[in-house]
Amino acid sequence: MSTSRMPWVAAGIVAGLAGLATSYAAAMVLTIRASPFVAVADLVVRHAPGSVTERAIDLLGSADKPVLVIGMLALLLGAFAWAGLLARGSWWKPVILWFVLAGVGLVAVLLQRGAGPAEVLPVAAGLITWITLQSALTDPLRRAVRRPDLESRERRVFLLVAGAVAVAGTGIAIGGRVVGSARRHVETSRRLLRIDGVTRRPSPASATIGVRGVSPWQTPNDDFYRIDTAISVPTIEPAEWSLRIHGLVDRELVIGFDELVSRKLTESWVTLSCVSNPVGGDLVGNARWSGVRIADLLAEAGVREGADCVRQTSHDGWDCATPLAALTDDRDAMLAVAMNGRPLPIEHGFPVRSIVPGLYGYVSATKWVVDFEVTRFADVDTFWTVKGWAEQGPAKIASRIDVPRSGADVPAGQVTFGGVAWHQHTGIDGVEVSLDGRSWERAELAEVPSVDTWVQWALTLDVPAGDHGVRVRAIGADGETQTGVRQDVVPDGATGWHTVEFTAT
Ligand SMILES: Nc1nc2c(c(=O)[nH]1)N[C@H]1C(S)=C(S)[C@@H](COP(=O)(O)O)O[C@H]1N2
Ligand SMILES: [Mo]
């Protein structure tokens, strides 16, 4: 057997397919996207020259995509077989081939719109499977070459391992398919969902300062930062969703999705920021949210004397406590069902999440929210507060320089600086910029519809050739000037001025 090439080819193919299975299952469980294999196919479709695509559609009609997938599979099977054959001569040559294949997958997943770090995991799962199984499957073959007298025993070992891998790989792929189909089902419900009263309004023209490189005032859903503790994103059908409001209330309420959206919807622009956002960081975004005011629902339930917070719990068991005052005053604290005119993306809380202007996400913005317990801060411990984060999380005033980028080379002379500043539910009155530690200069501000959103700013200064440092600070509508004292994100949000170093030439 060992002199024949067949078992080596089989070893490569079995290891290769098993790696595809683990990467697929990992993608289904860990991310909200397709597998790395599908990402590569998408990449090919997106980057194929137009003439090639047209020829393909001409030739194959709607079969163009199945043909692409089959072609890719054939190429991969060839590569897997080759890896098996390479393993005859050395252990590292096939490892290089596995790395190259994984590299292609990695590039493809990272080029997807809005790709996050979690996207790397399925590729890593596949690569680890390939390398581990390559040695598990080819070791007995190698031993058989060295000891012809043991050949029949090693053959049995090889067949046993290959059989076990085939069974396990199939099981893993089926498991991934079950998880994936639940997700696809919810994604379909989401796509077909029409909610009366949700409008798709463009951002007001006055909110844009018109400086290239400044973050768009309205953050598209695909680019909105994502923070949560969910290993596998909850997939909840609207028909299966309900919110229970209980605790210190006169009447317990249970509200289903249809009942929720049959109420009057409110819509507003709100900037959401994360307490873990470092100075100059991008864990902040601005969107138009549509939903039902939480104050009205709490009034219906009748909040009892003595309560000071609502403990919100998500479908996946994450929780936070939100001050009752922020949920019942005149701000637009809402159970949001839409983001930028679309039903919430699954990873941003579909079908319902909370949005509370003025508070960091970790104390307020519960995604996949299913439970409101009206209670007292003194009586609850929540996911982040037990880990040392502050009980109260009002969003702090912050500002950021988007252009020039850190380390950029710009032409000397008139240089335009620009960025965003925010202090949700207080508002921004001014932004000041200091070049090379000199006096603070007032920047120009765009006009925003409310105090709950960030504001774009810009300032043009004369900059001589050389290395420079520029920093920014904001002034709140309450007169507070953003402090330059550096504080870490723990326990209640970072402070300090964002500074950018650049070179004028
Ligand atoms: N269910 C759930 N909701 C959650 C979290 C979470 O881990 N689980 N994280 C919160 C934190 S810390 C932030 S900053 C916001 C982020 O919301 P986004 O991912 O839609 O940007 O969601 C909040 N809601
Ligand atoms: Mo956060």
Coordinates of C-alpha atoms and ligand atoms in Angstrom, one line a residue:
M1 CA 0.0 0.0 0.0
S2 CA 2.7 2.5 1.0
T3 CA 4.4 2.4 -2.4
S4 CA 1.1 3.3 -4.0
R5 CA 0.1 7.0 -4.3
M6 CA -3.6 6.3 -3.6
P7 CA -3.6 6.4 0.2
W8 CA -1.6 9.6 0.2
V9 CA -4.0 11.2 -2.1
A10 CA -6.9 10.0 0.0
A11 CA -5.2 11.4 3.2
G12 CA -4.9 14.8 1.6
I13 CA -8.5 14.8 0.4
V14 CA -9.9 13.6 3.7
A15 CA -7.9 16.2 5.7
G16 CA -8.8 18.9 3.2
L17 CA -12.6 18.2 3.3
A18 CA -12.5 18.0 7.0
G19 CA -10.9 21.4 7.2
L20 CA -13.6 22.8 4.9
A21 CA -16.2 21.3 7.3
T22 CA -14.7 22.8 10.4
S23 CA -14.3 26.2 8.8
Y24 CA -17.9 26.1 7.6
A25 CA -19.3 25.1 11.0
A26 CA -17.1 27.7 12.8
A27 CA -18.4 30.4 10.4
M28 CA -22.0 29.3 11.1
V29 CA -21.6 29.4 14.8
L30 CA -19.2 32.3 15.3
T31 CA -20.0 34.8 12.7
I32 CA -23.1 36.0 10.9
R33 CA -21.6 35.4 7.5
A34 CA -20.9 32.6 5.0
S35 CA -17.9 30.3 5.2
P36 CA -14.5 31.3 4.0
F37 CA -15.1 29.1 0.9
V38 CA -18.2 31.2 0.0
A39 CA -16.2 34.4 0.8
V40 CA -13.7 33.3 -1.9
A41 CA -16.4 32.6 -4.4
D42 CA -17.9 36.0 -3.7
L43 CA -14.5 37.6 -4.1
V44 CA -14.1 36.0 -7.5
V45 CA -17.6 37.1 -8.6
R46 CA -16.9 40.7 -7.4
H47 CA -13.5 41.0 -9.0
A48 CA -13.9 39.0 -12.2
P49 CA -13.5 41.5 -15.1
G50 CA -16.9 42.4 -16.6
S51 CA -16.1 40.8 -19.9
V52 CA -15.4 37.4 -18.2
T53 CA -18.7 37.7 -16.2
E54 CA -20.6 38.5 -19.3
R55 CA -19.1 35.6 -21.2
A56 CA -19.8 33.3 -18.3
I57 CA -23.5 34.4 -18.0
D58 CA -23.8 34.2 -21.8
L59 CA -22.4 30.7 -21.8
L60 CA -23.9 29.3 -18.6
G61 CA -26.9 31.4 -17.9
S62 CA -28.0 31.2 -14.3
A63 CA -25.7 28.1 -13.9
D64 CA -22.7 30.5 -13.7
K65 CA -22.5 30.4 -9.9
P66 CA -22.9 26.6 -9.5
V67 CA -20.3 26.2 -12.1
L68 CA -18.0 28.5 -10.3
V69 CA -18.5 26.6 -7.0
I70 CA -17.9 23.3 -8.7
G71 CA -14.8 24.6 -10.4
M72 CA -13.5 25.9 -7.1
L73 CA -14.2 22.6 -5.4
A74 CA -12.4 20.7 -8.2
L75 CA -9.4 23.0 -7.8
L76 CA -9.4 22.5 -4.1
L77 CA -9.7 18.7 -4.4
G78 CA -6.7 18.8 -6.7
A79 CA -4.8 20.9 -4.1
F80 CA -5.8 18.5 -1.3
A81 CA -4.6 15.5 -3.3
W82 CA -1.3 17.4 -4.0
A83 CA -0.9 18.1 -0.3
G84 CA -1.3 14.4 0.4
L85 CA 1.4 13.5 -2.2
L86 CA 3.7 16.2 -0.9
A87 CA 3.4 14.6 2.5
R88 CA 5.2 11.6 1.2
G89 CA 8.5 13.5 0.9
S90 CA 8.3 16.0 3.7
W91 CA 5.9 17.2 6.4
W92 CA 6.5 20.9 5.8
K93 CA 5.8 21.2 2.1
P94 CA 2.1 20.4 2.5
V95 CA 2.0 22.7 5.5
I96 CA 3.1 25.5 3.2
L97 CA 0.3 24.6 0.8
W98 CA -2.3 24.6 3.6
F99 CA -1.1 28.1 4.7
V100 CA -1.4 29.4 1.1
L101 CA -5.0 28.1 0.8
A102 CA -5.8 29.5 4.3
G103 CA -4.2 32.8 3.2
V104 CA -6.6 33.0 0.2
G105 CA -9.5 32.4 2.5
L106 CA -8.3 35.0 5.0
V107 CA -7.9 37.7 2.3
A108 CA -11.4 36.9 1.1
V109 CA -13.1 37.1 4.5
L110 CA -11.3 40.3 5.5
L111 CA -12.3 42.0 2.2
Q112 CA -16.0 41.4 3.0
R113 CA -17.9 44.6 3.9
G114 CA -17.8 45.3 7.6
A115 CA -15.5 42.3 8.3
G116 CA -14.6 42.0 12.0
P117 CA -11.8 40.1 13.8
A118 CA -14.1 37.2 14.5
E119 CA -14.0 36.5 10.7
V120 CA -10.4 35.1 11.2
L121 CA -11.6 32.3 13.4
P122 CA -13.2 30.0 10.8
V123 CA -10.1 30.3 8.6
A124 CA -7.9 29.4 11.7
A125 CA -10.2 26.4 12.5
G126 CA -9.8 25.1 8.9
L127 CA -6.0 25.6 9.0
I128 CA -5.6 23.8 12.3
T129 CA -7.8 20.9 11.1
W130 CA -5.7 20.6 7.9
I131 CA -2.3 20.5 9.7
T132 CA -3.5 18.2 12.5
L133 CA -5.2 15.7 10.3
Q134 CA -2.3 15.7 7.8
S135 CA -0.1 14.2 10.4
A136 CA -2.7 12.0 11.9
L137 CA -3.5 10.5 8.5
T138 CA 0.0 10.3 7.0
D139 CA 1.9 9.1 10.1
P140 CA 0.6 5.5 9.7
L141 CA 1.5 5.6 6.0
R142 CA 5.0 6.8 6.8
R143 CA 5.5 4.1 9.4
A144 CA 4.3 1.5 6.9
V145 CA 7.0 2.7 4.5
R146 CA 9.7 2.3 7.1
R147 CA 8.5 -1.1 8.5
P148 CA 7.0 -3.2 5.6
D149 CA 6.4 -6.0 8.2
L150 CA 3.9 -3.7 10.0
E151 CA 2.2 -2.7 6.8
S152 CA -1.2 -4.4 7.4
R153 CA -1.4 -3.1 10.9
E154 CA -0.7 0.5 9.8
R155 CA -3.2 0.1 7.0
R156 CA -5.9 -0.6 9.5
V157 CA -4.8 2.4 11.6
F158 CA -5.0 4.6 8.5
L159 CA -8.4 3.4 7.5
L160 CA -9.7 3.7 11.1
V161 CA -8.5 7.3 11.4
A162 CA -9.7 8.2 7.9
G163 CA -13.1 6.7 8.6
A164 CA -13.4 8.5 12.0
V165 CA -12.4 11.8 10.4
A166 CA -15.0 11.4 7.6
V167 CA -17.7 10.7 10.1
A168 CA -16.7 13.5 12.5
G169 CA -16.3 15.9 9.5
T170 CA -19.8 15.1 8.2
G171 CA -21.3 15.5 11.7
I172 CA -19.6 18.9 12.1
A173 CA -20.8 20.1 8.7
I174 CA -24.4 19.0 9.5
G175 CA -24.2 20.8 12.8
G176 CA -23.0 23.9 11.1
R177 CA -25.8 23.6 8.5
V178 CA -28.5 23.4 11.3
V179 CA -27.2 26.5 13.0
G180 CA -26.8 28.2 9.6
S181 CA -30.3 27.5 8.4
A182 CA -31.8 29.0 11.6
R183 CA -29.8 32.1 10.8
R184 CA -30.8 32.1 7.1
H185 CA -34.4 31.7 8.2
V186 CA -34.3 34.7 10.5
E187 CA -32.4 36.7 7.9
T188 CA -35.2 36.0 5.4
S189 CA -37.9 37.1 7.9
R190 CA -35.8 40.2 8.5
R191 CA -35.5 41.0 4.8
L192 CA -39.3 40.5 4.2
L193 CA -40.3 42.5 7.3
R194 CA -42.1 45.8 6.7
I195 CA -42.7 47.9 9.7
D196 CA -45.3 50.7 9.3
G197 CA -43.9 54.0 10.4
V198 CA -40.3 53.2 9.7
T199 CA -39.0 55.8 7.3
R200 CA -35.8 55.9 5.4
R201 CA -34.7 59.6 5.7
P202 CA -31.3 60.7 4.3
S203 CA -29.1 62.6 6.8
P204 CA -29.7 66.3 6.8
A205 CA -27.3 68.1 4.4
S206 CA -26.3 70.6 7.1
A207 CA -24.9 67.8 9.2
T208 CA -22.1 67.2 6.7
I209 CA -19.1 69.6 6.8
G210 CA -17.8 68.4 3.4
V211 CA -14.2 67.5 4.4
R212 CA -12.8 64.4 2.8
G213 CA -11.8 61.7 5.3
V214 CA -14.1 62.8 8.1
S215 CA -16.3 59.9 9.2
P216 CA -19.7 60.1 7.5
W217 CA -22.2 61.7 9.8
Q218 CA -24.6 58.8 9.3
T219 CA -22.9 55.5 9.9
P220 CA -24.1 52.8 7.5
N221 CA -25.3 49.7 9.2
D222 CA -22.5 47.6 7.7
D223 CA -19.9 49.9 9.1
F224 CA -21.4 50.4 12.5
Y225 CA -19.1 49.1 15.3
R226 CA -20.2 45.9 17.0
I227 CA -19.6 45.0 20.6
D228 CA -21.2 42.1 22.4
T229 CA -20.4 38.9 24.4
A230 CA -22.4 36.6 22.1
I231 CA -20.3 33.6 20.9
S232 CA -23.1 32.8 18.5
V233 CA -25.5 35.6 17.6
P234 CA -29.0 35.0 18.9
T235 CA -31.4 34.4 16.0
I236 CA -34.9 35.3 17.0
E237 CA -38.0 35.2 14.8
P238 CA -40.1 38.3 15.3
A239 CA -43.1 36.0 15.9
E240 CA -41.3 34.3 18.7
W241 CA -40.1 37.5 20.3
S242 CA -41.7 39.0 23.4
L243 CA -40.6 41.4 26.1
R244 CA -41.7 40.9 29.7
I245 CA -41.9 44.0 32.0
H246 CA -42.1 43.0 35.6
G247 CA -40.6 43.7 39.1
L248 CA -41.7 46.8 40.9
V249 CA -44.7 47.5 38.7
D250 CA -48.5 47.6 39.2
R251 CA -49.2 45.4 36.2
E252 CA -46.9 42.9 34.6
L253 CA -46.8 43.3 30.8
V254 CA -45.8 40.8 28.1
I255 CA -45.6 42.4 24.7
G256 CA -45.1 40.6 21.4
F257 CA -43.5 42.0 18.3
D258 CA -46.7 42.8 16.3
E259 CA -48.2 44.4 19.3
L260 CA -45.0 46.5 19.9
V261 CA -44.8 47.8 16.3
S262 CA -48.6 48.5 16.2
R263 CA -47.9 51.3 18.7
K264 CA -46.8 54.8 17.8
L265 CA -43.2 54.8 16.5
T266 CA -40.7 57.4 17.3
E267 CA -37.6 58.1 15.1
S268 CA -34.5 59.9 16.0
W269 CA -30.8 60.3 15.2
V270 CA -28.7 59.0 18.1
T271 CA -25.0 58.5 18.5
L272 CA -24.1 55.3 20.4
S273 CA -20.6 54.9 21.9
C274 CA -18.9 52.2 23.8
V275 CA -17.3 52.7 27.3
S276 CA -14.3 50.8 26.0
N277 CA -13.7 53.3 23.2
P278 CA -10.1 54.6 23.7
V279 CA -9.3 58.3 23.0
G280 CA -9.3 58.6 19.2
G281 CA -11.0 55.2 18.9
D282 CA -13.8 54.1 16.5
L283 CA -16.2 52.3 18.9
V284 CA -18.8 55.0 18.2
G285 CA -21.4 55.5 15.4
N286 CA -24.5 57.5 14.6
A287 CA -27.7 56.1 13.1
R288 CA -31.4 56.9 12.7
W289 CA -33.3 54.6 15.1
S290 CA -37.0 53.8 14.9
G291 CA -38.8 52.3 17.9
V292 CA -41.3 52.6 20.7
R293 CA -40.7 55.0 23.6
I294 CA -39.8 53.0 26.7
A295 CA -41.3 55.7 28.9
D296 CA -44.8 54.9 27.6
L297 CA -44.5 51.2 28.2
L298 CA -43.2 51.8 31.8
A299 CA -46.1 54.2 32.4
E300 CA -48.5 51.4 31.2
A301 CA -47.0 48.9 33.6
G302 CA -47.0 51.5 36.4
V303 CA -43.7 51.9 38.1
R304 CA -43.8 51.5 41.9
E305 CA -42.3 53.8 44.5
G306 CA -38.7 53.0 45.4
A307 CA -37.5 51.7 42.0
D308 CA -34.5 53.4 40.5
C309 CA -33.5 51.3 37.6
V310 CA -34.5 48.7 35.0
R311 CA -32.5 45.5 34.7
Q312 CA -32.5 44.7 31.0
T313 CA -31.7 41.1 30.0
S314 CA -31.0 39.8 26.5
H315 CA -32.0 36.5 24.9
D316 CA -28.5 35.3 25.4
G317 CA -28.4 36.2 29.1
W318 CA -26.4 39.4 29.0
D319 CA -27.7 42.1 31.3
C320 CA -27.3 45.7 32.4
A321 CA -29.1 48.1 34.7
T322 CA -30.3 51.4 33.3
P323 CA -31.3 54.4 35.5
L324 CA -35.1 54.7 35.5
A325 CA -34.7 58.5 35.1
A326 CA -33.0 58.1 31.7
L327 CA -35.8 55.8 30.5
T328 CA -38.7 58.0 31.7
D329 CA -37.6 61.6 31.1
D330 CA -38.2 63.4 27.8
R331 CA -35.3 61.9 25.9
D332 CA -36.1 59.3 23.2
A333 CA -35.2 56.2 25.1
M334 CA -36.7 53.5 22.9
L335 CA -37.1 49.9 22.1
A336 CA -35.6 50.1 18.6
V337 CA -36.8 47.9 15.8
A338 CA -35.1 49.6 12.9
M339 CA -31.6 51.2 12.2
N340 CA -31.2 53.6 9.3
G341 CA -34.6 52.7 8.0
R342 CA -34.1 48.9 8.0
P343 CA -35.1 46.3 10.5
L344 CA -32.2 45.9 12.9
P345 CA -29.3 43.8 11.5
I346 CA -29.2 40.5 13.4
E347 CA -25.8 41.4 14.9
H348 CA -27.2 44.7 16.1
G349 CA -30.1 43.1 18.1
F350 CA -32.8 41.9 15.7
P351 CA -35.7 42.1 16.3
V352 CA -35.6 44.5 19.2
R353 CA -32.9 46.4 21.2
S354 CA -32.8 49.3 23.5
I355 CA -31.3 52.7 22.6
V356 CA -31.0 55.3 25.3
P357 CA -29.4 58.7 24.3
G358 CA -26.7 59.9 26.6
L359 CA -25.6 56.6 28.1
Y360 CA -22.8 54.2 27.1
G361 CA -24.0 51.0 25.5
Y362 CA -22.9 48.8 28.4
V363 CA -25.5 50.2 30.7
S364 CA -28.3 50.7 28.2
A365 CA -28.2 49.5 24.6
T366 CA -29.3 45.8 25.2
K367 CA -29.5 43.9 21.9
W368 CA -32.0 41.0 21.5
V369 CA -33.7 42.4 24.7
V370 CA -36.4 40.2 26.2
D371 CA -36.8 41.2 29.8
F372 CA -37.2 44.4 31.8
E373 CA -37.2 44.1 35.5
V374 CA -38.0 47.3 37.3
T375 CA -35.9 47.2 40.4
R376 CA -33.2 49.0 42.5
F377 CA -29.5 49.4 41.7
A378 CA -28.8 48.2 45.3
D379 CA -30.5 44.9 44.5
V380 CA -28.8 44.0 41.2
D381 CA -25.3 42.9 39.9
T382 CA -24.9 42.9 36.2
F383 CA -22.6 41.5 33.5
W384 CA -20.1 44.3 33.5
T385 CA -20.5 45.9 36.9
V386 CA -19.4 42.6 38.6
K387 CA -16.2 42.9 36.5
G388 CA -15.4 46.3 38.0
W389 CA -17.1 48.7 35.5
A390 CA -19.1 51.6 37.0
E391 CA -22.7 51.2 37.9
Q392 CA -23.6 54.5 36.2
G393 CA -22.4 55.0 32.6
P394 CA -23.3 58.5 31.3
A395 CA -21.4 59.0 28.0
K396 CA -18.5 61.4 28.4
I397 CA -17.7 64.3 26.1
A398 CA -15.2 63.3 23.4
S399 CA -13.7 64.5 20.2
R400 CA -11.6 62.8 17.5
I401 CA -9.4 63.9 14.6
D402 CA -10.1 62.0 11.4
V403 CA -7.9 63.9 9.0
P404 CA -5.0 64.0 8.7
R405 CA -4.5 60.4 9.7
S406 CA -1.8 59.6 12.2
G407 CA 1.6 59.4 10.4
A408 CA 0.2 61.0 7.2
D409 CA 2.3 63.2 4.8
V410 CA 0.4 66.3 3.7
P411 CA 1.5 69.2 1.5
A412 CA 2.7 72.2 3.6
G413 CA 0.6 75.3 3.5
Q414 CA -3.1 75.4 4.1
V415 CA -4.0 72.1 5.9
T416 CA -7.6 71.2 6.7
F417 CA -8.1 69.3 9.9
G418 CA -11.4 67.6 10.5
G419 CA -13.2 65.0 12.7
V420 CA -16.2 64.4 15.0
A421 CA -17.1 65.4 18.5
W422 CA -19.9 64.1 20.7
H423 CA -21.5 64.4 24.1
Q424 CA -24.9 62.7 23.7
H425 CA -27.9 64.3 25.4
T426 CA -25.8 67.4 26.3
G427 CA -24.7 68.6 22.9
I428 CA -21.5 70.1 21.5
D429 CA -21.1 73.9 21.5
G430 CA -17.5 74.2 20.2
V431 CA -14.5 72.3 19.1
E432 CA -10.9 73.7 19.5
V433 CA -7.7 72.6 17.8
S434 CA -4.2 73.2 18.9
L435 CA -1.2 72.8 16.5
D436 CA 2.1 71.9 18.1
G437 CA 0.9 72.9 21.6
R438 CA 0.1 76.5 20.6
S439 CA -3.1 78.4 21.3
W440 CA -6.5 76.7 20.9
E441 CA -8.3 77.7 17.7
R442 CA -12.1 77.4 17.2
A443 CA -13.1 75.0 14.5
E444 CA -16.2 75.3 12.3
L445 CA -19.0 73.0 13.2
A446 CA -21.7 71.4 11.1
E447 CA -25.3 71.7 12.2
V448 CA -27.0 68.7 13.8
P449 CA -30.7 68.0 14.4
S450 CA -30.4 67.3 18.1
V451 CA -28.0 67.2 21.1
D452 CA -28.0 63.3 20.9
T453 CA -25.7 63.1 17.9
W454 CA -22.1 63.7 17.1
V455 CA -21.0 66.8 15.2
Q456 CA -18.5 67.0 12.4
W457 CA -15.9 69.8 12.7
A458 CA -13.2 71.3 10.5
L459 CA -10.5 73.9 10.6
T460 CA -7.9 75.0 8.1
L461 CA -4.5 76.3 9.4
D462 CA -1.3 77.4 7.8
V463 CA 1.2 74.6 8.4
P464 CA 5.0 75.0 7.6
A465 CA 7.0 72.1 6.4
G466 CA 8.2 69.7 9.1
D467 CA 6.8 67.3 11.7
H468 CA 3.8 68.4 13.6
G469 CA 1.3 67.3 16.4
V470 CA -2.3 68.4 16.5
R471 CA -4.8 67.9 19.2
V472 CA -8.5 68.5 19.7
R473 CA -10.9 69.2 22.5
A474 CA -14.6 69.7 22.6
I475 CA -16.8 72.2 24.6
G476 CA -20.2 70.9 25.7
A477 CA -23.4 72.8 25.5
D478 CA -23.3 72.8 29.3
G479 CA -20.0 74.8 29.1
E480 CA -17.8 71.9 30.1
T481 CA -14.5 71.8 28.3
Q482 CA -13.2 68.3 27.6
T483 CA -10.4 67.5 30.0
G484 CA -6.9 66.7 28.9
V485 CA -6.3 64.4 31.9
R486 CA -5.7 60.9 30.5
Q487 CA -7.9 58.2 32.0
D488 CA -8.2 54.6 30.9
V489 CA -11.5 53.2 29.7
V490 CA -12.0 51.3 33.0
P491 CA -14.2 51.9 35.0
D492 CA -16.4 54.5 33.3
G493 CA -14.9 55.7 30.0
A494 CA -11.6 57.2 28.7
T495 CA -10.7 60.9 29.0
G496 CA -8.0 62.9 27.3
W497 CA -7.3 64.8 24.1
H498 CA -6.9 63.0 20.9
T499 CA -3.5 63.9 19.3
V500 CA -2.3 63.1 15.8
E501 CA 1.2 63.4 14.5
F502 CA 1.8 64.1 10.8
T503 CA 4.4 65.6 8.5
A504 CA 4.0 68.5 6.2
T505 CA 6.3 68.4 3.1
Ligands
LIG1 N1 -27.2 41.4 24.3 C1 -26.2 42.3 24.4 N2 -26.4 43.6 24.2 C2 -25.4 44.5 24.3 C3 -24.1 44.0 24.6 C4 -23.8 42.6 24.8 O1 -22.7 42.2 25.0 N3 -24.9 41.8 24.7 N4 -23.1 45.0 24.6 C5 -23.4 46.4 24.8 C6 -22.3 47.3 24.5 S1 -21.0 47.2 25.6 C7 -22.4 48.2 23.5 S2 -21.2 49.4 23.4 C8 -23.5 48.2 22.5 C9 -22.9 48.0 21.1 O2 -24.0 48.0 20.2 P1 -23.7 47.6 18.7 O3 -22.9 46.3 18.7 O4 -25.0 47.6 18.0 O5 -22.8 48.8 18.2 O6 -24.3 47.1 22.8 C10 -24.6 46.8 24.1 N5 -25.7 45.8 24.1
MO2 MO -19.6 48.9 25.0

